[in-house]
Amino acid sequence: MSHTAITTTKAPATIGPYSQAIAFGDTVYSSGMLPIDSEGHLAEGIVDQTHQILTNLQAVLAEAGFTFKDVVKASVFMTDLAQFQQMNEVYGQYFSDHHPARTTVEVSKLPRDAGIEIELIAVK
C-alpha cells in the first residue's frame, strides 16, 4: 500500500519538508495546521485563529475526499489553556453532531507565535 501527499491551494502552503496531509489507504493524517490563510496571513485572537485552522483543515480533507464527519482523532496544541473555552466553542461549531476523540495540551510556543495548532486523523 502506498501513501499520497494531499495538497490544496485553499490552505496555506507548507513552510518545510512536509505535506499538508498524507493519505494512506482509507486514512488521512493531517500535519499540524496553523491559523494562516492561503495568502500567508496569521489570524488574530483565539476565536479567529481556531476558525482559520478548521477552515484550512476542512479544505485539506475535502481535497482528499473526506469531511469532518470522517475525523476520528484531533490533537489541539495551545499556548494558553485559559483560552480553552473560546477555542472549544468554535471547535464545537465544526463538530456539532460528530465528536471525535481529542487531546488538548498547552505548549510553550508555536511557529509564527500562533496561539493554536490542530492536527487531525480521518478514516473512511
XYZ file of C-alpha atoms in Angstrom:
124
model
C 0.000 0.000 0.000
C 1.377 3.422 -0.899
C 0.804 6.845 0.541
C -0.226 10.008 -1.295
C 0.577 13.601 -0.389
C -2.507 15.811 -0.176
C -2.082 19.436 -1.221
C -4.572 22.236 -1.801
C -4.139 25.932 -2.542
C -7.173 26.584 -0.303
C -4.916 26.139 2.739
C -1.501 27.641 3.455
C 1.483 26.127 1.704
C 3.838 24.179 3.920
C 6.884 26.016 5.250
C 9.172 22.998 5.391
C 9.780 19.490 4.086
C 6.349 18.045 4.919
C 2.889 17.682 3.352
C -0.402 19.312 4.331
C -1.658 15.754 4.777
C -0.896 12.177 3.808
C -3.488 9.676 2.616
C -2.657 6.060 3.383
C -5.326 3.542 2.452
C -8.616 4.770 3.868
C -6.956 7.129 6.358
C -5.804 10.750 6.118
C -3.272 12.178 8.561
C -3.036 15.965 8.543
C 0.025 17.880 9.548
C -0.395 20.371 12.347
C -2.245 23.350 10.870
C -1.511 26.901 11.932
C -4.042 29.773 11.753
C -2.667 31.118 8.485
C -4.760 31.838 5.414
C -3.778 30.710 1.920
C -2.002 34.042 1.369
C 0.192 33.577 4.446
C -1.549 35.972 6.877
C -1.799 34.920 10.525
C -5.260 35.305 12.078
C -5.522 37.332 15.304
C -7.112 36.123 18.542
C -8.007 32.579 19.564
C -11.525 32.666 18.067
C -10.378 33.763 14.599
C -7.325 31.511 14.794
C -9.460 28.459 15.556
C -11.871 29.291 12.713
C -8.951 29.745 10.286
C -7.357 26.429 11.221
C -10.599 24.489 10.907
C -11.369 26.162 7.571
C -7.901 25.145 6.364
C -8.300 21.578 7.620
C -11.734 21.337 6.004
C -10.132 22.259 2.656
C -7.327 19.723 3.082
C -9.786 16.969 3.995
C -12.018 17.890 1.032
C -9.036 17.639 -1.324
C -8.670 14.030 -0.152
C -12.418 13.351 -0.439
C -13.058 13.465 3.326
C -15.193 15.615 5.636
C -15.180 16.427 9.337
C -17.605 13.500 9.821
C -14.676 11.210 8.913
C -12.408 12.605 11.652
C -11.671 10.086 14.406
C -8.953 11.981 16.324
C -7.974 15.608 16.815
C -4.914 16.950 18.606
C -5.016 20.576 19.730
C -1.926 22.470 20.868
C -2.494 25.818 22.606
C -0.088 28.319 24.121
C -2.668 29.407 26.722
C -5.208 26.947 28.117
C -7.006 29.885 29.736
C -8.460 30.327 26.210
C -9.710 26.721 26.103
C -13.404 27.634 26.416
C -13.241 30.084 23.486
C -11.457 27.506 21.341
C -13.911 24.800 22.392
C -16.936 26.917 21.407
C -15.548 27.443 17.891
C -14.442 23.800 17.615
C -17.976 22.730 18.547
C -19.382 24.643 15.574
C -17.420 22.358 13.239
C -18.016 19.162 15.228
C -21.573 19.763 16.439
C -23.055 16.319 15.771
C -19.866 14.257 15.481
C -17.384 14.222 18.350
C -14.020 12.648 17.504
C -11.566 11.727 20.243
C -9.443 14.758 21.128
C -6.337 15.684 23.047
C -5.668 19.287 24.054
C -2.353 20.314 25.555
C -0.632 23.564 26.433
C 2.726 24.172 24.797
C 5.231 26.941 25.421
C 5.488 28.188 21.830
C 4.193 27.523 18.324
C 5.585 28.574 14.924
C 4.886 32.169 13.896
C 3.800 32.864 17.508
C 0.395 31.310 16.787
C -1.814 30.641 19.783
C -3.092 27.301 18.494
C -2.286 24.429 16.140
C -4.553 21.484 15.278
C -3.928 18.165 13.540
C -6.497 15.546 12.510
C -6.783 11.883 11.617
C -9.733 10.894 9.411
C -10.882 7.447 8.294
C -13.428 6.421 5.622
